[in-house]
PDB file of C-alpha atoms and ligand atoms in Angstrom:
ATOM      1  CA  MET A   1       0.000   0.000   0.000  1.00  0.00           C
ATOM      2  CA  PRO A   2       1.310   3.490  -0.597  1.00  0.00           C
ATOM      3  CA  LEU A   3       1.821   5.713   2.375  1.00  0.00           C
ATOM      4  CA  HIS A   4      -0.551   4.598   5.109  1.00  0.00           C
ATOM      5  CA  GLU A   5      -0.619   7.900   6.936  1.00  0.00           C
ATOM      6  CA  THR A   6       1.246  11.145   7.400  1.00  0.00           C
ATOM      7  CA  LYS A   7       0.654  12.717  10.756  1.00  0.00           C
ATOM      8  CA  ILE A   8       1.710  16.248  11.494  1.00  0.00           C
ATOM      9  CA  HIS A   9       2.423  16.190  15.183  1.00  0.00           C
ATOM     10  CA  GLU A  10       3.151  19.883  15.385  1.00  0.00           C
ATOM     11  CA  GLU A  11       4.966  22.392  13.266  1.00  0.00           C
ATOM     12  CA  ASN A  12       8.372  20.948  12.388  1.00  0.00           C
ATOM     13  CA  THR A  13       7.520  17.351  13.304  1.00  0.00           C
ATOM     14  CA  LYS A  14       6.053  14.830  10.882  1.00  0.00           C
ATOM     15  CA  ILE A  15       5.437  11.114  11.185  1.00  0.00           C
ATOM     16  CA  TYR A  16       5.207   8.923   8.091  1.00  0.00           C
ATOM     17  CA  ILE A  17       3.725   5.426   8.350  1.00  0.00           C
ATOM     18  CA  TRP A  18       3.888   2.667   5.727  1.00  0.00           C
ATOM     19  CA  LYS A  19       1.765  -0.465   5.631  1.00  0.00           C
ATOM     20  CA  ILE A  20       3.991  -2.993   3.892  1.00  0.00           C
ATOM     21  CA  THR A  21       1.903  -4.966   1.422  1.00  0.00           C
ATOM     22  CA  GLU A  22       4.321  -4.900  -1.524  1.00  0.00           C
ATOM     23  CA  THR A  23       6.697  -7.642  -2.557  1.00  0.00           C
ATOM     24  CA  PHE A  24      10.448  -7.232  -2.187  1.00  0.00           C
ATOM     25  CA  GLU A  25      10.757  -6.674  -5.952  1.00  0.00           C
ATOM     26  CA  ASP A  26       8.062  -3.977  -6.050  1.00  0.00           C
ATOM     27  CA  LEU A  27       9.785  -2.050  -3.298  1.00  0.00           C
ATOM     28  CA  PHE A  28      13.293  -2.583  -4.628  1.00  0.00           C
ATOM     29  CA  ASP A  29      12.313  -1.212  -8.049  1.00  0.00           C
ATOM     30  CA  GLN A  30      11.017   2.011  -6.543  1.00  0.00           C
ATOM     31  CA  VAL A  31      13.804   3.062  -4.228  1.00  0.00           C
ATOM     32  CA  LEU A  32      17.281   4.422  -4.555  1.00  0.00           C
ATOM     33  CA  LEU A  33      19.859   2.790  -2.282  1.00  0.00           C
ATOM     34  CA  ASN A  34      23.396   3.922  -1.626  1.00  0.00           C
ATOM     35  CA  ASP A  35      26.201   1.328  -1.877  1.00  0.00           C
ATOM     36  CA  THR A  36      26.505   0.750   1.876  1.00  0.00           C
ATOM     37  CA  ASN A  37      22.810   0.116   2.261  1.00  0.00           C
ATOM     38  CA  LEU A  38      22.699  -2.127  -0.792  1.00  0.00           C
ATOM     39  CA  ILE A  39      25.271  -4.317   0.941  1.00  0.00           C
ATOM     40  CA  ARG A  40      23.292  -4.166   4.188  1.00  0.00           C
ATOM     41  CA  LEU A  41      20.129  -5.180   2.347  1.00  0.00           C
ATOM     42  CA  ASN A  42      21.834  -8.141   0.703  1.00  0.00           C
ATOM     43  CA  ASN A  43      23.178  -9.331   4.048  1.00  0.00           C
ATOM     44  CA  MET A  44      19.764  -9.373   5.742  1.00  0.00           C
ATOM     45  CA  LYS A  45      18.587 -12.880   6.454  1.00  0.00           C
ATOM     46  CA  SER A  46      14.852 -12.354   6.360  1.00  0.00           C
ATOM     47  CA  GLU A  47      12.790 -10.960   3.530  1.00  0.00           C
ATOM     48  CA  LEU A  48      10.484  -9.379   6.104  1.00  0.00           C
ATOM     49  CA  HIS A  49      13.403  -7.330   7.388  1.00  0.00           C
ATOM     50  CA  GLN A  50      14.421  -6.423   3.833  1.00  0.00           C
ATOM     51  CA  ARG A  51      10.901  -5.229   3.000  1.00  0.00           C
ATOM     52  CA  GLY A  52      10.838  -3.188   6.220  1.00  0.00           C
ATOM     53  CA  PHE A  53      14.177  -1.619   5.316  1.00  0.00           C
ATOM     54  CA  LEU A  54      13.052  -0.829   1.753  1.00  0.00           C
ATOM     55  CA  SER A  55       9.714   0.588   2.917  1.00  0.00           C
ATOM     56  CA  VAL A  56      11.626   3.030   5.124  1.00  0.00           C
ATOM     57  CA  ARG A  57      13.304   4.287   1.920  1.00  0.00           C
ATOM     58  CA  MET A  58       9.819   4.764   0.422  1.00  0.00           C
ATOM     59  CA  LEU A  59       8.934   6.855   3.484  1.00  0.00           C
ATOM     60  CA  LEU A  60      12.129   8.878   3.142  1.00  0.00           C
ATOM     61  CA  GLN A  61      11.237   9.590  -0.482  1.00  0.00           C
ATOM     62  CA  SER A  62       7.717  10.644   0.584  1.00  0.00           C
ATOM     63  CA  ALA A  63       9.334  13.082   2.980  1.00  0.00           C
ATOM     64  CA  GLY A  64      11.474  14.560   0.201  1.00  0.00           C
ATOM     65  CA  TYR A  65      14.695  12.753   1.113  1.00  0.00           C
ATOM     66  CA  SER A  66      16.639   9.864  -0.379  1.00  0.00           C
ATOM     67  CA  ASP A  67      18.950   7.222   1.008  1.00  0.00           C
ATOM     68  CA  ASN A  68      21.845   9.541   0.168  1.00  0.00           C
ATOM     69  CA  ASP A  69      20.589  12.051   2.745  1.00  0.00           C
ATOM     70  CA  LEU A  70      20.721   9.460   5.519  1.00  0.00           C
ATOM     71  CA  TYR A  71      23.735   8.236   7.444  1.00  0.00           C
ATOM     72  CA  TYR A  72      24.235   6.119  10.551  1.00  0.00           C
ATOM     73  CA  ASP A  73      26.584   6.795  13.460  1.00  0.00           C
ATOM     74  CA  GLU A  74      28.698   4.116  15.116  1.00  0.00           C
ATOM     75  CA  PHE A  75      25.779   3.124  17.393  1.00  0.00           C
ATOM     76  CA  GLY A  76      23.417   2.537  14.462  1.00  0.00           C
ATOM     77  CA  LYS A  77      21.461   5.725  15.102  1.00  0.00           C
ATOM     78  CA  PRO A  78      20.255   7.356  11.864  1.00  0.00           C
ATOM     79  CA  HIS A  79      20.871  11.038  11.037  1.00  0.00           C
ATOM     80  CA  LEU A  80      19.852  13.340   8.203  1.00  0.00           C
ATOM     81  CA  ALA A  81      22.482  15.332   6.353  1.00  0.00           C
ATOM     82  CA  ASP A  82      20.455  18.561   6.656  1.00  0.00           C
ATOM     83  CA  GLY A  83      20.643  18.438  10.462  1.00  0.00           C
ATOM     84  CA  LYS A  84      17.002  17.518  11.118  1.00  0.00           C
ATOM     85  CA  HIS A  85      16.418  14.673  13.554  1.00  0.00           C
ATOM     86  CA  ILE A  86      15.116  11.346  12.301  1.00  0.00           C
ATOM     87  CA  SER A  87      14.110   8.115  13.991  1.00  0.00           C
ATOM     88  CA  ILE A  88      13.177   4.868  12.246  1.00  0.00           C
ATOM     89  CA  THR A  89      11.172   1.778  13.177  1.00  0.00           C
ATOM     90  CA  HIS A  90       9.868  -1.311  11.404  1.00  0.00           C
ATOM     91  CA  SER A  91       7.968  -4.311  12.677  1.00  0.00           C
ATOM     92  CA  PHE A  92       6.262  -7.019  10.614  1.00  0.00           C
ATOM     93  CA  GLY A  93       3.785  -5.265   8.319  1.00  0.00           C
ATOM     94  CA  PHE A  94       4.453  -1.654   9.304  1.00  0.00           C
ATOM     95  CA  SER A  95       7.258   0.857   9.238  1.00  0.00           C
ATOM     96  CA  ALA A  96       7.429   4.467  10.362  1.00  0.00           C
ATOM     97  CA  ILE A  97       9.794   7.408  10.454  1.00  0.00           C
ATOM     98  CA  ILE A  98       9.615  10.639  12.406  1.00  0.00           C
ATOM     99  CA  ILE A  99      11.394  13.773  11.219  1.00  0.00           C
ATOM    100  CA  SER A 100      11.680  16.734  13.534  1.00  0.00           C
ATOM    101  CA  ASN A 101      13.618  19.769  14.628  1.00  0.00           C
ATOM    102  CA  GLN A 102      13.778  18.137  18.062  1.00  0.00           C
ATOM    103  CA  ASN A 103      15.672  15.013  19.034  1.00  0.00           C
ATOM    104  CA  THR A 104      13.074  12.257  18.873  1.00  0.00           C
ATOM    105  CA  GLY A 105      12.596   8.484  18.967  1.00  0.00           C
ATOM    106  CA  ILE A 106       9.895   6.289  17.437  1.00  0.00           C
ATOM    107  CA  ASP A 107       8.928   2.654  17.853  1.00  0.00           C
ATOM    108  CA  ILE A 108       6.231   0.427  16.389  1.00  0.00           C
ATOM    109  CA  GLU A 109       5.406  -2.916  17.956  1.00  0.00           C
ATOM    110  CA  MET A 110       2.871  -5.613  17.306  1.00  0.00           C
ATOM    111  CA  GLN A 111       0.586  -6.256  20.306  1.00  0.00           C
ATOM    112  CA  ARG A 112       1.386  -9.826  21.292  1.00  0.00           C
ATOM    113  CA  GLU A 113       0.531 -11.993  24.256  1.00  0.00           C
ATOM    114  CA  LYS A 114       4.208 -12.966  24.431  1.00  0.00           C
ATOM    115  CA  ILE A 115       4.981  -9.564  25.987  1.00  0.00           C
ATOM    116  CA  THR A 116       3.367 -10.681  29.264  1.00  0.00           C
ATOM    117  CA  LEU A 117       6.102 -13.306  29.608  1.00  0.00           C
ATOM    118  CA  ILE A 118       8.883 -10.702  29.562  1.00  0.00           C
ATOM    119  CA  ALA A 119       7.057  -7.963  31.519  1.00  0.00           C
ATOM    120  CA  ASP A 120       9.232  -8.547  34.600  1.00  0.00           C
ATOM    121  CA  LYS A 121      12.315  -7.776  32.528  1.00  0.00           C
ATOM    122  CA  PHE A 122      11.300  -4.235  31.532  1.00  0.00           C
ATOM    123  CA  ILE A 123       8.602  -3.124  34.007  1.00  0.00           C
ATOM    124  CA  ASP A 124       9.261  -1.916  37.516  1.00  0.00           C
ATOM    125  CA  THR A 125       7.385   1.128  38.932  1.00  0.00           C
ATOM    126  CA  GLU A 126       4.714   0.744  36.221  1.00  0.00           C
ATOM    127  CA  PHE A 127       3.382  -2.372  37.993  1.00  0.00           C
ATOM    128  CA  ASP A 128       1.827   0.123  40.469  1.00  0.00           C
ATOM    129  CA  PHE A 129      -0.730   1.202  37.866  1.00  0.00           C
ATOM    130  CA  LEU A 130      -0.963  -1.899  35.644  1.00  0.00           C
ATOM    131  CA  GLU A 131      -3.626  -4.523  36.295  1.00  0.00           C
ATOM    132  CA  LYS A 132      -2.545  -7.941  35.101  1.00  0.00           C
ATOM    133  CA  GLU A 133      -6.130  -9.175  34.808  1.00  0.00           C
ATOM    134  CA  ALA A 134      -7.366  -6.140  32.860  1.00  0.00           C
ATOM    135  CA  ALA A 135      -8.465  -6.587  29.245  1.00  0.00           C
ATOM    136  CA  ASP A 136      -6.040  -3.875  28.127  1.00  0.00           C
ATOM    137  CA  TYR A 137      -2.968  -5.281  29.940  1.00  0.00           C
ATOM    138  CA  ILE A 138      -1.157  -6.380  26.749  1.00  0.00           C
ATOM    139  CA  ARG A 139      -1.936  -3.101  24.980  1.00  0.00           C
ATOM    140  CA  LYS A 140      -0.566  -1.094  27.922  1.00  0.00           C
ATOM    141  CA  LEU A 141       2.556  -3.252  28.179  1.00  0.00           C
ATOM    142  CA  THR A 142       3.132  -2.668  24.471  1.00  0.00           C
ATOM    143  CA  VAL A 143       2.890   1.107  24.970  1.00  0.00           C
ATOM    144  CA  ILE A 144       5.420   0.940  27.811  1.00  0.00           C
ATOM    145  CA  TRP A 145       7.816  -1.166  25.754  1.00  0.00           C
ATOM    146  CA  GLY A 146       7.512   1.336  22.888  1.00  0.00           C
ATOM    147  CA  VAL A 147       8.151   4.243  25.271  1.00  0.00           C
ATOM    148  CA  LYS A 148      11.361   2.660  26.516  1.00  0.00           C
ATOM    149  CA  GLU A 149      12.601   1.801  23.015  1.00  0.00           C
ATOM    150  CA  SER A 150      11.799   5.360  21.836  1.00  0.00           C
ATOM    151  CA  ILE A 151      13.676   6.937  24.730  1.00  0.00           C
ATOM    152  CA  PHE A 152      16.584   4.595  24.154  1.00  0.00           C
ATOM    153  CA  LYS A 153      16.675   5.751  20.518  1.00  0.00           C
ATOM    154  CA  ILE A 154      16.960   9.382  21.702  1.00  0.00           C
ATOM    155  CA  GLN A 155      19.458   8.757  24.465  1.00  0.00           C
ATOM    156  CA  ASN A 156      21.240   5.622  23.326  1.00  0.00           C
ATOM    157  CA  GLU A 157      23.894   4.998  25.915  1.00  0.00           C
ATOM    158  CA  VAL A 158      25.509   1.763  26.918  1.00  0.00           C
ATOM    159  CA  GLY A 159      24.180   0.596  30.262  1.00  0.00           C
ATOM    160  CA  ILE A 160      20.653   2.028  30.130  1.00  0.00           C
ATOM    161  CA  SER A 161      18.288  -0.590  31.539  1.00  0.00           C
ATOM    162  CA  PHE A 162      14.626  -0.402  30.524  1.00  0.00           C
ATOM    163  CA  LYS A 163      13.601  -1.730  33.917  1.00  0.00           C
ATOM    164  CA  ASP A 164      15.931   0.172  36.232  1.00  0.00           C
ATOM    165  CA  HIS A 165      16.424   3.511  34.502  1.00  0.00           C
ATOM    166  CA  ILE A 166      13.237   4.373  32.577  1.00  0.00           C
ATOM    167  CA  SER A 167       9.977   4.912  34.390  1.00  0.00           C
ATOM    168  CA  VAL A 168       6.669   5.568  32.595  1.00  0.00           C
ATOM    169  CA  PHE A 169       4.013   7.668  34.353  1.00  0.00           C
ATOM    170  CA  PRO A 170       0.454   6.278  34.698  1.00  0.00           C
ATOM    171  CA  PHE A 171      -1.753   6.602  31.602  1.00  0.00           C
ATOM    172  CA  GLU A 172      -4.968   5.345  30.045  1.00  0.00           C
ATOM    173  CA  LEU A 173      -5.020   4.152  26.432  1.00  0.00           C
ATOM    174  CA  GLU A 174      -7.538   6.866  25.524  1.00  0.00           C
ATOM    175  CA  ASP A 175      -5.076   9.547  26.705  1.00  0.00           C
ATOM    176  CA  LYS A 176      -2.761   8.801  23.766  1.00  0.00           C
ATOM    177  CA  LYS A 177      -0.003  10.520  25.715  1.00  0.00           C
ATOM    178  CA  THR A 178       2.020  10.250  28.896  1.00  0.00           C
ATOM    179  CA  SER A 179       5.434  11.164  30.276  1.00  0.00           C
ATOM    180  CA  ALA A 180       8.469   9.185  31.301  1.00  0.00           C
ATOM    181  CA  LEU A 181      11.600   9.702  33.301  1.00  0.00           C
ATOM    182  CA  LEU A 182      15.121   8.546  32.509  1.00  0.00           C
ATOM    183  CA  THR A 183      17.379   8.371  35.538  1.00  0.00           C
ATOM    184  CA  PHE A 184      20.780   7.052  34.584  1.00  0.00           C
ATOM    185  CA  ALA A 185      24.281   7.902  35.804  1.00  0.00           C
ATOM    186  CA  ASN A 186      24.098  11.677  36.261  1.00  0.00           C
ATOM    187  CA  LEU A 187      21.193  12.057  33.825  1.00  0.00           C
ATOM    188  CA  ASN A 188      17.707  12.947  35.047  1.00  0.00           C
ATOM    189  CA  LYS A 189      15.527  13.679  32.045  1.00  0.00           C
ATOM    190  CA  GLU A 190      11.786  13.827  31.443  1.00  0.00           C
ATOM    191  CA  PHE A 191      10.251  12.885  28.106  1.00  0.00           C
ATOM    192  CA  LYS A 192       6.921  13.737  26.448  1.00  0.00           C
ATOM    193  CA  ILE A 193       5.328  10.606  25.040  1.00  0.00           C
ATOM    194  CA  HIS A 194       2.621  10.200  22.386  1.00  0.00           C
ATOM    195  CA  PHE A 195       1.151   6.943  21.203  1.00  0.00           C
ATOM    196  CA  MET A 196      -1.497   5.578  18.853  1.00  0.00           C
ATOM    197  CA  GLU A 197      -2.822   2.177  17.879  1.00  0.00           C
ATOM    198  CA  ILE A 198      -3.009   1.091  14.245  1.00  0.00           C
ATOM    199  CA  GLU A 199      -4.728  -2.233  13.674  1.00  0.00           C
ATOM    200  CA  ASP A 200      -3.016  -4.475  16.248  1.00  0.00           C
ATOM    201  CA  PHE A 201       0.169  -2.406  16.356  1.00  0.00           C
ATOM    202  CA  THR A 202       1.200   0.318  18.766  1.00  0.00           C
ATOM    203  CA  LEU A 203       3.186   3.317  17.586  1.00  0.00           C
ATOM    204  CA  VAL A 204       4.997   5.396  20.198  1.00  0.00           C
ATOM    205  CA  TYR A 205       7.128   8.503  19.818  1.00  0.00           C
ATOM    206  CA  ALA A 206       9.011  10.555  22.352  1.00  0.00           C
ATOM    207  CA  PHE A 207      10.631  13.968  22.750  1.00  0.00           C
ATOM    208  CA  GLU A 208      12.807  15.302  25.491  1.00  0.00           C
ATOM    209  CA  LYS A 209      10.965  17.856  27.676  1.00  0.00           C
ATOM    210  CA  ASN A 210      12.501  21.305  27.532  1.00  0.00           C
TER     211      ASN A 210
HETATM  212  C1  COA B   1      18.509  -0.436  18.656  1.00  0.00           C
HETATM  213  C2  COA B   1      17.106  -0.727  19.091  1.00  0.00           C
HETATM  214  C3  COA B   1      16.592   0.491  19.847  1.00  0.00           C
HETATM  215  C4  COA B   1      16.236  -1.024  17.849  1.00  0.00           C
HETATM  216  O1  COA B   1      14.885  -1.213  18.173  1.00  0.00           O
HETATM  217  P1  COA B   1      13.999  -2.443  17.617  1.00  0.00           P
HETATM  218  O2  COA B   1      12.680  -2.377  18.291  1.00  0.00           O
HETATM  219  O3  COA B   1      14.794  -3.684  17.724  1.00  0.00           O
HETATM  220  O4  COA B   1      13.811  -2.179  16.090  1.00  0.00           O
HETATM  221  P2  COA B   1      13.083  -0.986  15.335  1.00  0.00           P
HETATM  222  O5  COA B   1      12.673  -1.470  14.028  1.00  0.00           O
HETATM  223  O6  COA B   1      12.068  -0.303  16.185  1.00  0.00           O
HETATM  224  O7  COA B   1      14.275   0.050  15.154  1.00  0.00           O
HETATM  225  C5  COA B   1      15.317  -0.218  14.287  1.00  0.00           C
HETATM  226  C6  COA B   1      15.919   1.094  13.866  1.00  0.00           C
HETATM  227  O8  COA B   1      16.423   1.785  15.016  1.00  0.00           O
HETATM  228  C7  COA B   1      17.471   2.620  14.578  1.00  0.00           C
HETATM  229  N1  COA B   1      18.571   2.448  15.521  1.00  0.00           N
HETATM  230  C8  COA B   1      19.431   1.402  15.612  1.00  0.00           C
HETATM  231  N2  COA B   1      20.313   1.625  16.612  1.00  0.00           N
HETATM  232  C9  COA B   1      19.975   2.820  17.153  1.00  0.00           C
HETATM  233  C10 COA B   1      20.528   3.586  18.201  1.00  0.00           C
HETATM  234  N3  COA B   1      21.596   3.181  18.888  1.00  0.00           N
HETATM  235  N4  COA B   1      19.955   4.774  18.518  1.00  0.00           N
HETATM  236  C11 COA B   1      18.873   5.208  17.821  1.00  0.00           C
HETATM  237  N5  COA B   1      18.310   4.527  16.792  1.00  0.00           N
HETATM  238  C12 COA B   1      18.871   3.342  16.467  1.00  0.00           C
HETATM  239  C13 COA B   1      17.849   2.224  13.151  1.00  0.00           C
HETATM  240  O9  COA B   1      17.367   3.219  12.280  1.00  0.00           O
HETATM  241  C14 COA B   1      17.109   0.918  12.962  1.00  0.00           C
HETATM  242  O10 COA B   1      16.599   0.671  11.688  1.00  0.00           O
HETATM  243  P3  COA B   1      17.512   0.603  10.368  1.00  0.00           P
HETATM  244  O11 COA B   1      18.867   0.151  10.802  1.00  0.00           O
HETATM  245  O12 COA B   1      16.791  -0.334   9.467  1.00  0.00           O
HETATM  246  O13 COA B   1      17.533   2.009   9.847  1.00  0.00           O
HETATM  247  C15 COA B   1      17.034  -1.983  19.986  1.00  0.00           C
HETATM  248  O14 COA B   1      17.399  -3.102  19.297  1.00  0.00           O
HETATM  249  C16 COA B   1      17.881  -1.877  21.251  1.00  0.00           C
HETATM  250  O15 COA B   1      19.069  -2.048  21.247  1.00  0.00           O
HETATM  251  N6  COA B   1      17.232  -1.610  22.351  1.00  0.00           N
HETATM  252  C17 COA B   1      17.851  -1.418  23.644  1.00  0.00           C
HETATM  253  C18 COA B   1      18.328  -2.652  24.268  1.00  0.00           C
HETATM  254  C19 COA B   1      17.537  -3.058  25.443  1.00  0.00           C
HETATM  255  O16 COA B   1      17.769  -2.529  26.499  1.00  0.00           O
HETATM  256  N7  COA B   1      16.617  -4.011  25.240  1.00  0.00           N
HETATM  257  C20 COA B   1      15.695  -4.563  26.151  1.00  0.00           C
HETATM  258  C21 COA B   1      16.004  -4.638  27.597  1.00  0.00           C
HETATM  259  S1  COA B   1      14.806  -5.515  28.516  1.00  0.00           S
END
């Protein structure tokens, strides 16, 4: 499917979402790839990953950029040559990018029962407001996971633990926003969080609070 949705979060921040229904060949024919990323693509083991990677290039093109405007630092974090901030995510049938004047992180996750099995590994203070028996438990866990991945993408530093260093404030799914705190080494930062559900996926994006 062409672009699933473009969401203007606020002036200077746009989110582009792709629903990946095309074949590898369809996507490959439509995008420009630089040499490094062509090698990366060829080294990917799963076609699902390759289609996710290619669909991100479709999103870049929709935003007026090409693969040549994108580079990665030594941690794997993507950057745009014009100095705007970008964050990238892909998961199964969806991919998304966020482009902003502010440092930002984005994450899309499929809502899966499996997340309940690893909740203890990434949830700590949030157990105070989560109800394990509630019908929306999996959806809320997925939001929290997305929050922590998004913050990690903004502040990627070795040693950050999702469970011990990132704490998400209480929220309801209808709120579509919350806040979170990163307390790590000498860092003490608060983040604004927004989220939305698309089919059975959860998209989260974060900005550092000024
Ligand atoms: C790097 C990481 C954030 C990627 O997230 P993911 O959910 O696996 O995958 P997503 O599709 O959402 O994101 C992948 C994209 O993140 C971006 N990315 C990779 N490393 C990054 C980093 N260090 N900082 C910011 N963005 C990064 C890339 O653009 C990548 O896609 P691309 O290489 O195709 O362009 C994740 O693998 C990670 O390391 N998380 C922290 C580790 C952790 O603490 N895990 C769980 C503890 S319980």
